[in-house]
Amino acid sequence: MTPPKISSVRFDAAVRAMVNIGILKETTQRVLKNMLKLFDYKWEHIEADNYHALADAIFDDSDAEEGQKRQAKETNLDSDQCNKKLKTKQHSQNLTFKMHGNDNRAFAGAPLQQGQDMPPQTVYEGKRAHLRFPLIKQPHKDTSTADDTAITSSSVVTGIGQNSRDMCVIPHQLHIGADRPPHDVNDITKGEERLSIPIINEFGSGILPPRFHYISHNITLQEAYVNISLARIGDDNCCSDCFGDCLAQPLPCACATETGGEFVYTRDGLLKEKFLDTCISMLREPLKHPRFYCKICPHERRVIQANSDPSNTEVSHGPCKGHITRKFIKECWSKCGCTRNCGNRVVQRGITRHVQVFLTPGKKGWGLRSTEKLPRGAFICEYAGEILTNTELYDRTIQKTGKAKHTYPLILDADWGTEGVLKDEEALCLDATFYGNVARFINHRCFDANIIGIPVEIETPDHHYYHLAFFTTREVEPFEELTWDYGIDFDDVDHPIKAFKCHCGSEFCGDRSRISRSKSKGRVLG
Ligand SMILES: C[S@@+](CC[C@H](N)C(=O)[O-])C[C@H]1O[C@@H](n2cnc3c(N)ncnc32)[C@H](O)[C@@H]1O
């Protein structure tokens, strides 16, 4: 009997749904064709639960085992150790769907993140189903301090614990967010911010953003050293004699010294025009501003892998391209005498504007927008994430296979000229992949973005750590997407992190040849 004609619309929709969770098009096409045959070309079971049966079949596919073996070989493993095979399950009409309730929504939308190069699996706790990623044992690490993003450098191969399918664990694999919690669509912050921030998907596909832990303030992963101590804040760096609102006093206090003896905020809590103009000019007209050059630039760190052994690497640094001495905001803080409502404390009070995380109509994934009209110079949010050293970030990045769709690291660009040579194990970055706030949804726009990131000093005078706060560069209309210029050099073909193809829509887009150029690389966030 000739098989019925396969609906290309349904076929393509299924492939797209799997691409969204990081599965190769070719893999989906192959497995899907087999499933269609198995189900007599009936789509119901395949499409149910956001294609969960299809995803299940792909993860159970025997070729995935081959992929595992290949990967194990590349990392010098004995392939026999990988013979706990992914069982090729017979999917039948009686197939039971493993995901229940609403939990599948997050699964359906989750793009692969850093390190998620191994197929996730469904595990159960009571009636709840979770996606779990390959776990690695950490024999050399103090597990009391390790969180679920910890990295191992072990070469031990081990199967994963109970509830697991038989999976081979690859060394140097990041144990990523196995327990990342599901989202609350009414408030992605789950009460961490003063306002609720909903998740809006106007396309009705039931897709939600990838899971992550919402944090409103930066947290340290493990090694990053941020010296926060009251003793380090000198008298000239705080205003212990102040009272009430510093902005209401006739003269600026000591906290304004860093900004030329003037506060950067107006009494309405907006950035002053002149300060904002200078910050924008530094970004858009960098050649007009003086630069300093590091002897060894953490931005230009390159790691060369001598052979297929991931531990056999050499680190070198390309020439520094120069850093602009950026303008800092200095806010009053706990050692100051003013109140928490002092006008020189804006960023530390958190988000006050009504924003939403929304699925963009284009190819950018999720984005952030405001539901209210915003004036120029308005604070939106800071970029919150895990504070990592450059070395820790590198360890994370090396886990990537290049399939990661969205990445969220931000290298803190400060103090590298003034403190001599800042070593990689001291230079800091923020990574919002696993722990982050709404800033992780802000998409890039070349040159004329409507928000700008400005460094803010709050609890430490050290400029190698700072908060990065976003302010509007102009008036923003309600429901207009908030965009930020990541500072990507789309022509930097040597950069270790591959840039996305830019769909910012700006007439000044720097990725003009994106259609013809497939090898362009650049920083993901800068
Ligand atoms: C910080 S995330 C922004 C949130 C992301 N859209 C999401 O859905 O999670 C950065 C990623 O978003 C995507 N992105 C951001 N701006 C983009 C642009 N102008 N064009 C295409 N993709 C973009 C890229 O995949 C990039 O790696």
Coordinates of C-alpha atoms and ligand atoms in Angstrom, one line a residue:
M1 CA 0.0 0.0 0.0
T2 CA 1.4 3.4 -0.9
P3 CA 1.8 5.6 2.2
P4 CA -0.4 8.7 2.3
K5 CA 1.1 12.0 1.4
I6 CA 2.7 13.6 4.5
S7 CA 1.5 17.1 5.4
S8 CA 4.5 19.3 4.9
V9 CA 3.0 21.9 7.1
R10 CA 2.7 19.5 10.1
F11 CA 6.1 18.0 9.3
D12 CA 7.8 21.4 9.2
A13 CA 6.1 22.5 12.4
A14 CA 7.3 19.3 14.2
V15 CA 10.9 19.9 13.0
R16 CA 10.7 23.5 14.1
A17 CA 9.5 22.6 17.5
M18 CA 12.5 20.2 17.9
V19 CA 15.0 22.7 16.6
N20 CA 13.7 25.0 19.3
I21 CA 15.0 22.6 21.9
G22 CA 18.3 22.2 20.1
I23 CA 17.7 19.0 18.1
L24 CA 19.2 18.7 14.7
K25 CA 16.8 19.1 11.8
E26 CA 18.2 15.9 10.2
T27 CA 17.7 13.9 13.3
T28 CA 14.1 15.0 13.7
Q29 CA 13.4 14.3 10.1
R30 CA 14.7 10.8 10.3
V31 CA 13.0 9.9 13.6
L32 CA 9.7 11.6 12.5
K33 CA 9.5 9.6 9.3
N34 CA 9.9 6.4 11.3
M35 CA 7.3 7.5 13.8
L36 CA 4.8 8.3 11.1
K37 CA 5.2 4.9 9.6
L38 CA 4.7 3.4 13.1
F39 CA 1.6 5.4 13.8
D40 CA 0.0 4.8 10.3
Y41 CA 0.6 8.4 9.4
K42 CA -1.6 9.6 12.2
W43 CA -0.3 12.8 13.7
E44 CA -2.3 12.9 17.0
H45 CA 0.2 11.0 19.2
I46 CA 3.1 12.7 17.6
E47 CA 1.8 16.2 18.1
A48 CA 0.2 15.7 21.5
D49 CA 1.8 17.4 24.5
N50 CA 3.9 19.7 22.4
Y51 CA 5.5 16.8 20.5
H52 CA 6.5 15.1 23.6
A53 CA 6.4 11.6 22.1
L54 CA 8.6 12.8 19.2
A55 CA 11.1 14.3 21.6
D56 CA 11.1 11.1 23.6
A57 CA 11.6 9.0 20.5
I58 CA 14.6 11.2 19.5
F59 CA 16.2 11.0 22.9
D60 CA 15.7 7.2 22.8
D61 CA 17.0 6.9 19.3
S62 CA 19.8 4.4 18.9
D63 CA 21.8 6.9 16.9
A64 CA 22.0 9.1 19.9
E65 CA 24.0 6.4 21.4
E66 CA 26.4 6.6 18.5
G67 CA 26.6 10.3 19.2
Q68 CA 27.4 9.5 22.8
K69 CA 30.1 7.1 21.8
R70 CA 31.6 9.6 19.3
Q71 CA 31.8 12.2 22.0
A72 CA 33.2 9.8 24.5
K73 CA 35.9 8.8 22.0
E74 CA 36.8 12.4 21.4
T75 CA 37.3 12.8 25.1
N76 CA 39.5 9.7 25.3
L77 CA 37.0 7.5 27.0
D78 CA 36.9 3.8 26.7
S79 CA 33.8 3.3 24.6
D80 CA 32.9 0.1 26.6
Q81 CA 32.2 2.4 29.4
C82 CA 29.6 3.9 27.3
N83 CA 27.8 0.7 26.6
K84 CA 24.9 1.5 28.8
K85 CA 22.8 2.1 25.8
L86 CA 20.0 4.5 25.3
K87 CA 17.3 2.0 24.8
T88 CA 15.4 2.3 21.5
K89 CA 11.9 2.1 22.7
Q90 CA 9.1 0.8 20.6
H91 CA 6.6 3.6 20.4
S92 CA 3.2 2.2 19.9
Q93 CA -0.4 3.4 20.1
N94 CA -0.2 2.6 23.8
L95 CA 2.6 5.0 24.3
T96 CA 2.4 6.7 27.6
F97 CA 3.4 10.3 27.7
K98 CA 5.8 10.9 30.4
M99 CA 5.2 14.5 31.0
H100 CA 2.1 15.5 32.9
G101 CA 0.3 18.6 33.9
N102 CA 1.7 22.0 32.8
D103 CA 5.3 21.2 33.2
N104 CA 5.8 20.3 29.6
R105 CA 5.5 24.0 28.6
A106 CA 8.9 24.9 29.7
F107 CA 10.3 21.9 28.0
A108 CA 8.7 22.8 24.7
G109 CA 10.2 26.2 24.6
A110 CA 13.6 25.6 26.0
P111 CA 16.4 26.4 23.7
L112 CA 19.7 24.7 24.4
Q113 CA 21.9 26.6 26.7
Q114 CA 25.6 26.3 27.4
G115 CA 26.6 22.8 27.9
Q116 CA 23.3 21.2 27.1
D117 CA 24.8 19.2 24.3
M118 CA 23.5 16.0 25.8
P119 CA 19.9 15.1 25.5
P120 CA 17.8 15.9 28.5
Q121 CA 15.7 13.2 30.1
T122 CA 12.5 13.1 31.9
V123 CA 12.5 12.2 35.5
Y124 CA 9.8 12.1 38.0
E125 CA 9.3 13.3 41.5
G126 CA 5.9 12.2 42.6
K127 CA 3.5 13.3 39.9
R128 CA 5.8 16.0 38.6
A129 CA 8.0 15.5 35.6
H130 CA 11.3 17.3 35.1
L131 CA 13.8 17.5 32.4
R132 CA 17.2 16.5 33.7
F133 CA 20.5 16.9 32.0
P134 CA 23.5 14.6 32.3
L135 CA 25.0 14.8 35.7
I136 CA 28.6 14.5 36.5
K137 CA 30.3 13.4 39.6
Q138 CA 32.6 15.8 41.2
P139 CA 35.2 13.8 43.1
H140 CA 37.6 16.7 43.6
K141 CA 35.1 19.4 44.6
D142 CA 33.7 20.3 47.9
T143 CA 30.1 19.5 47.2
S144 CA 29.0 21.6 50.2
T145 CA 29.7 24.7 48.2
A146 CA 29.0 23.5 44.7
D147 CA 25.6 24.4 43.3
D148 CA 23.9 23.0 40.3
T149 CA 26.1 24.8 37.9
A150 CA 29.3 23.4 39.2
I151 CA 31.9 22.2 36.8
T152 CA 34.1 19.2 37.1
S153 CA 37.5 18.6 35.6
S154 CA 37.3 14.9 36.5
S155 CA 37.8 12.2 34.0
V156 CA 35.6 9.8 35.9
V157 CA 32.8 8.3 33.9
T158 CA 29.8 7.4 35.8
G159 CA 26.2 6.6 35.2
I160 CA 23.6 8.9 36.7
G161 CA 21.5 8.2 39.6
Q162 CA 18.0 6.7 40.1
N163 CA 15.3 7.5 37.6
S164 CA 17.8 7.8 34.9
R165 CA 17.9 6.2 31.6
D166 CA 21.2 4.6 31.1
M167 CA 23.5 7.4 30.2
C168 CA 27.1 7.7 29.8
V169 CA 28.6 10.8 31.5
I170 CA 31.2 12.7 29.7
P171 CA 34.1 14.3 31.6
H172 CA 34.4 18.1 31.5
Q173 CA 30.7 18.2 31.1
L174 CA 28.9 21.0 32.8
H175 CA 26.3 19.9 35.3
I176 CA 23.8 22.4 34.4
G177 CA 20.7 23.5 36.2
A178 CA 19.2 20.0 36.7
D179 CA 16.8 21.5 39.2
R180 CA 16.0 24.7 37.5
P181 CA 12.5 25.5 38.6
P182 CA 9.4 26.0 36.3
H183 CA 8.2 29.5 35.5
D184 CA 5.3 31.4 37.0
V185 CA 3.8 33.0 33.9
N186 CA 2.2 35.7 36.0
D187 CA 5.5 36.7 37.6
I188 CA 8.7 35.4 36.3
T189 CA 10.5 36.9 39.3
K190 CA 8.4 34.8 41.8
G191 CA 8.2 37.8 44.1
E192 CA 12.0 38.6 44.0
E193 CA 11.2 42.1 42.5
R194 CA 8.9 44.8 43.8
L195 CA 6.6 44.4 40.8
S196 CA 5.3 41.3 39.1
I197 CA 6.8 40.7 35.6
P198 CA 4.6 38.4 33.5
I199 CA 5.6 36.2 30.6
I200 CA 3.6 37.0 27.5
N201 CA 3.4 34.7 24.5
E202 CA 1.0 36.2 22.0
F203 CA 1.5 33.3 19.6
G204 CA -0.4 31.0 21.8
S205 CA 2.0 28.0 21.3
G206 CA 2.2 27.3 25.0
I207 CA 6.0 27.8 24.8
L208 CA 7.8 29.4 27.7
P209 CA 11.4 30.6 28.1
P210 CA 14.1 28.2 29.2
R211 CA 14.1 27.6 32.9
F212 CA 16.5 29.4 35.1
H213 CA 16.7 30.6 38.7
Y214 CA 15.4 34.2 39.1
I215 CA 17.7 36.4 41.2
S216 CA 17.4 40.1 41.7
H217 CA 21.0 40.6 42.7
N218 CA 24.3 39.1 41.6
I219 CA 25.6 36.0 43.4
T220 CA 29.1 34.5 43.3
L221 CA 29.5 31.1 41.7
Q222 CA 32.6 29.9 43.6
E223 CA 36.0 31.5 42.9
A224 CA 35.1 35.1 42.1
Y225 CA 36.5 37.4 44.7
V226 CA 34.5 40.5 45.4
N227 CA 35.8 42.3 48.4
I228 CA 32.8 43.9 50.1
S229 CA 33.7 45.2 53.5
L230 CA 32.7 48.4 55.2
A231 CA 36.3 49.1 56.1
R232 CA 37.2 49.5 52.5
I233 CA 34.8 52.3 52.0
G234 CA 36.7 55.4 53.0
D235 CA 35.3 58.7 54.3
D236 CA 35.7 60.2 50.9
N237 CA 33.6 57.4 49.4
C238 CA 30.5 57.7 51.6
C239 CA 28.5 60.4 53.2
S240 CA 28.0 59.3 56.9
D241 CA 27.1 62.8 58.0
C242 CA 24.2 63.1 55.5
F243 CA 20.6 62.8 56.6
G244 CA 17.4 62.2 54.6
D245 CA 17.7 62.7 50.8
C246 CA 21.1 63.7 49.6
L247 CA 19.6 65.2 46.4
A248 CA 17.5 67.6 48.6
Q249 CA 20.6 69.1 50.2
P250 CA 22.1 72.4 49.0
L251 CA 25.5 70.9 48.2
P252 CA 26.4 67.5 46.7
C253 CA 27.8 65.0 49.2
A254 CA 31.0 63.0 49.1
C255 CA 29.3 60.3 47.0
A256 CA 29.1 62.7 44.1
T257 CA 32.9 63.1 44.0
E258 CA 33.4 60.3 41.5
T259 CA 31.0 62.0 39.1
G260 CA 32.7 65.3 39.1
G261 CA 31.1 66.7 42.3
E262 CA 27.6 66.4 40.8
F263 CA 24.9 63.8 41.3
V264 CA 24.0 62.0 38.1
Y265 CA 20.3 61.7 39.0
T266 CA 17.6 64.3 38.8
R267 CA 15.1 64.7 41.6
D268 CA 12.7 62.6 39.4
G269 CA 15.1 59.7 39.5
L270 CA 16.2 60.1 35.9
L271 CA 19.8 60.3 34.6
K272 CA 20.9 63.8 33.9
E273 CA 21.1 64.7 30.2
K274 CA 24.8 65.6 30.2
F275 CA 25.9 62.4 31.9
L276 CA 23.7 60.3 29.7
D277 CA 24.9 62.0 26.6
T278 CA 28.5 61.3 27.5
C279 CA 27.8 57.6 28.2
I280 CA 26.0 57.3 24.8
S281 CA 28.8 59.1 23.0
M282 CA 31.4 56.7 24.5
L283 CA 29.4 53.8 23.1
R284 CA 28.5 55.3 19.7
E285 CA 31.6 57.4 19.0
P286 CA 34.3 55.5 20.8
L287 CA 37.1 57.1 18.9
K288 CA 36.3 60.5 20.5
H289 CA 37.3 59.1 23.9
P290 CA 40.7 58.2 25.4
R291 CA 41.5 54.6 25.8
F292 CA 43.8 52.5 27.9
Y293 CA 45.5 49.4 26.7
C294 CA 46.1 46.3 28.9
K295 CA 49.4 44.4 28.8
I296 CA 47.4 41.2 28.9
C297 CA 43.8 41.7 28.0
P298 CA 41.2 39.3 29.5
H299 CA 38.9 40.3 26.6
E300 CA 41.3 38.8 24.1
R301 CA 42.0 35.5 25.9
R302 CA 42.3 32.7 23.4
V303 CA 42.6 29.1 24.3
I304 CA 44.2 26.8 21.8
Q305 CA 43.5 23.1 22.1
A306 CA 46.6 21.2 21.0
N307 CA 44.8 18.0 20.2
S308 CA 41.5 16.2 20.9
D309 CA 42.3 16.0 24.6
P310 CA 40.4 18.9 26.2
S311 CA 42.9 19.2 29.0
N312 CA 45.7 19.8 26.6
T313 CA 45.2 23.5 26.0
E314 CA 47.3 26.6 25.9
V315 CA 46.1 30.1 26.8
S316 CA 47.3 33.1 24.9
H317 CA 46.1 36.7 24.7
G318 CA 45.7 38.7 21.5
P319 CA 46.6 42.4 21.5
C320 CA 44.3 44.6 23.6
K321 CA 42.0 46.6 21.4
G322 CA 41.8 49.3 24.1
H323 CA 39.2 50.1 26.7
I324 CA 37.4 53.4 27.2
T325 CA 37.6 54.7 30.8
R326 CA 33.9 54.4 31.3
K327 CA 31.7 56.8 33.3
F328 CA 30.6 55.3 36.6
I329 CA 27.5 56.1 38.6
K330 CA 28.3 56.1 42.4
E331 CA 25.3 55.5 44.6
C332 CA 25.0 56.2 48.4
W333 CA 24.9 53.0 50.4
S334 CA 24.7 51.5 53.9
K335 CA 27.7 53.4 55.3
C336 CA 26.0 56.7 54.3
G337 CA 23.8 58.6 56.7
C338 CA 20.9 59.2 54.2
T339 CA 17.7 57.1 54.0
R340 CA 17.0 54.2 51.7
N341 CA 14.8 56.6 49.7
C342 CA 17.6 59.0 49.0
G343 CA 17.6 60.2 45.4
N344 CA 21.1 58.9 45.0
R345 CA 19.9 55.3 45.4
V346 CA 18.1 54.3 42.2
V347 CA 19.7 51.0 40.9
Q348 CA 19.8 49.4 44.4
R349 CA 16.1 49.9 44.9
G350 CA 15.4 47.6 41.9
I351 CA 12.9 47.5 39.1
T352 CA 10.1 50.1 39.4
R353 CA 8.9 50.2 35.7
H354 CA 6.2 47.8 34.5
V355 CA 7.9 45.5 32.1
Q356 CA 7.1 42.1 30.5
V357 CA 9.1 39.2 29.1
F358 CA 7.5 38.5 25.7
L359 CA 8.1 36.3 22.7
T360 CA 9.3 38.5 19.9
P361 CA 7.6 38.0 16.5
G362 CA 11.0 37.8 14.7
K363 CA 13.9 35.4 15.1
K364 CA 15.2 36.8 18.3
G365 CA 13.4 34.6 20.7
W366 CA 12.2 36.2 24.0
G367 CA 12.6 39.9 24.6
L368 CA 11.8 42.6 27.2
R369 CA 9.4 45.4 26.8
S370 CA 7.7 48.1 28.9
T371 CA 4.0 48.5 29.1
E372 CA 4.3 52.2 30.1
K373 CA 5.8 55.1 28.3
L374 CA 9.3 55.7 29.5
P375 CA 11.1 59.1 29.7
R376 CA 14.8 59.4 28.6
G377 CA 17.2 58.4 31.3
A378 CA 14.8 56.1 33.2
F379 CA 16.3 53.1 35.0
I380 CA 15.0 49.7 33.8
C381 CA 16.9 47.0 35.6
E382 CA 20.4 45.8 36.2
Y383 CA 22.1 42.8 34.6
A384 CA 22.0 40.2 37.4
G385 CA 23.8 36.9 37.2
E386 CA 26.4 34.6 38.7
I387 CA 29.7 36.4 39.3
L388 CA 32.4 34.2 37.6
T389 CA 36.1 34.6 37.1
N390 CA 37.2 34.6 33.4
T391 CA 38.6 31.2 34.1
E392 CA 35.3 29.9 35.3
L393 CA 33.5 31.4 32.3
Y394 CA 36.0 29.7 30.0
D395 CA 35.4 26.3 31.8
R396 CA 31.7 26.8 31.1
T397 CA 32.2 27.9 27.5
I398 CA 34.4 24.9 26.7
Q399 CA 31.4 22.7 27.5
K400 CA 29.5 24.2 24.6
T401 CA 29.2 22.3 21.4
G402 CA 28.2 25.3 19.4
K403 CA 24.6 24.3 19.4
A404 CA 23.7 26.7 22.2
K405 CA 21.1 29.0 20.9
H406 CA 21.3 31.8 23.4
T407 CA 24.2 32.6 25.7
Y408 CA 24.2 35.1 28.6
P409 CA 27.8 35.9 29.7
L410 CA 28.8 39.5 30.2
I411 CA 32.5 40.4 30.7
L412 CA 32.9 43.2 33.2
D413 CA 35.1 45.7 31.4
A414 CA 36.8 47.8 34.1
D415 CA 40.0 48.5 35.9
W416 CA 42.2 46.4 33.7
G417 CA 44.5 49.3 32.9
T418 CA 44.6 50.8 36.4
E419 CA 45.4 47.8 38.5
G420 CA 48.3 46.5 36.4
V421 CA 47.7 43.1 35.0
L422 CA 44.4 41.6 36.1
K423 CA 44.7 37.8 35.9
D424 CA 42.1 35.7 34.3
E425 CA 41.3 34.2 37.7
E426 CA 40.6 37.7 39.0
A427 CA 38.8 39.3 36.0
L428 CA 35.1 39.0 36.5
C429 CA 32.1 38.3 34.4
L430 CA 28.4 37.9 35.0
D431 CA 26.6 34.9 33.6
A432 CA 22.8 34.8 33.6
T433 CA 22.4 31.4 32.0
F434 CA 21.4 29.6 35.2
Y435 CA 20.8 32.4 37.7
G436 CA 19.7 35.7 36.3
N437 CA 17.0 38.4 36.2
V438 CA 14.9 39.9 33.4
A439 CA 18.0 41.5 31.8
R440 CA 18.8 38.1 30.3
F441 CA 15.9 38.7 27.9
I442 CA 17.1 42.0 26.5
N443 CA 18.0 41.6 22.9
H444 CA 20.7 43.3 20.9
R445 CA 20.3 46.2 18.6
C446 CA 23.2 47.7 16.6
F447 CA 24.1 51.3 17.4
D448 CA 20.7 52.9 18.1
A449 CA 19.4 50.8 20.9
N450 CA 16.9 52.4 23.3
I451 CA 18.7 51.4 26.5
I452 CA 22.3 51.6 27.5
G453 CA 24.3 49.7 30.2
I454 CA 26.2 51.9 32.7
P455 CA 28.5 50.7 35.4
V456 CA 27.4 51.5 38.9
E457 CA 29.5 51.4 42.1
I458 CA 27.5 50.6 45.2
E459 CA 29.0 48.4 47.8
T460 CA 32.7 48.3 46.8
P461 CA 35.1 51.0 45.5
D462 CA 36.8 48.3 43.4
H463 CA 36.1 48.8 39.8
H464 CA 36.8 45.3 38.7
Y465 CA 33.4 44.5 40.1
Y466 CA 30.4 46.7 39.5
H467 CA 26.7 46.6 38.7
L468 CA 25.6 47.1 35.1
A469 CA 22.4 49.1 35.1
F470 CA 20.2 49.8 32.1
F471 CA 18.8 53.3 31.4
T472 CA 16.7 54.5 28.4
T473 CA 18.6 56.5 25.8
R474 CA 15.4 58.2 24.6
E475 CA 11.7 58.2 25.2
V476 CA 10.3 54.7 24.8
E477 CA 6.7 54.0 23.7
P478 CA 4.5 51.5 25.6
F479 CA 5.1 47.9 24.3
E480 CA 8.2 48.9 22.3
E481 CA 10.9 46.3 22.7
L482 CA 13.8 47.3 25.0
T483 CA 17.1 46.8 23.2
W484 CA 20.7 47.1 24.1
D485 CA 23.8 47.4 22.0
Y486 CA 25.9 44.4 23.1
G487 CA 29.0 45.9 21.4
I488 CA 29.4 42.9 19.1
D489 CA 32.1 43.1 16.5
F490 CA 30.6 41.0 13.8
D491 CA 33.9 41.1 11.9
D492 CA 35.9 39.6 14.6
V493 CA 36.3 36.2 13.0
D494 CA 38.7 35.0 15.6
H495 CA 36.6 35.4 18.6
P496 CA 35.9 32.2 20.5
I497 CA 32.2 32.8 20.9
K498 CA 30.2 32.6 17.8
A499 CA 27.9 35.5 17.2
F500 CA 24.3 35.1 16.2
K501 CA 23.0 36.3 12.9
C502 CA 21.7 39.8 13.8
H503 CA 18.0 40.5 13.2
C504 CA 18.0 43.8 15.1
G505 CA 16.3 45.7 12.2
S506 CA 18.4 48.8 12.7
E507 CA 19.5 50.7 9.7
F508 CA 22.9 50.8 11.3
C509 CA 23.1 47.0 11.7
G510 CA 26.8 45.9 11.7
D511 CA 26.0 42.4 10.5
R512 CA 25.1 43.5 7.0
S513 CA 26.4 40.4 5.2
R514 CA 24.7 38.0 7.5
I515 CA 22.8 36.3 4.7
S516 CA 25.9 35.5 2.7
R517 CA 28.4 35.3 5.6
S518 CA 28.2 32.1 7.5
K519 CA 31.5 32.2 9.3
S520 CA 31.1 35.5 11.0
K521 CA 31.9 35.5 14.7
G522 CA 31.9 37.9 17.6
R523 CA 31.1 38.4 21.2
V524 CA 27.8 37.3 22.4
L525 CA 27.4 40.0 24.9
G526 CA 30.0 42.7 25.4
Ligands
LIG1 C1 20.8 37.7 26.3 S1 19.9 36.6 25.2 C2 18.5 37.6 24.8 C3 17.2 36.8 25.1 C4 16.9 35.7 24.1 N1 16.3 36.3 22.9 C5 16.1 34.6 24.7 O1 15.1 34.2 24.0 O2 16.4 34.1 25.7 C6 20.9 36.8 23.8 C7 20.5 35.9 22.6 O3 19.3 36.4 22.0 C8 19.4 36.3 20.6 N2 19.4 37.7 20.1 C9 19.6 38.8 20.8 N3 19.5 39.9 19.9 C10 19.4 39.4 18.7 C11 19.4 40.0 17.4 N4 19.5 41.3 17.2 N5 19.2 39.2 16.3 C12 19.1 37.8 16.5 N6 19.2 37.2 17.7 C13 19.3 38.0 18.8 C14 20.7 35.6 20.3 O4 20.4 34.2 20.2 C15 21.5 35.9 21.5 O5 22.5 34.9 21.8

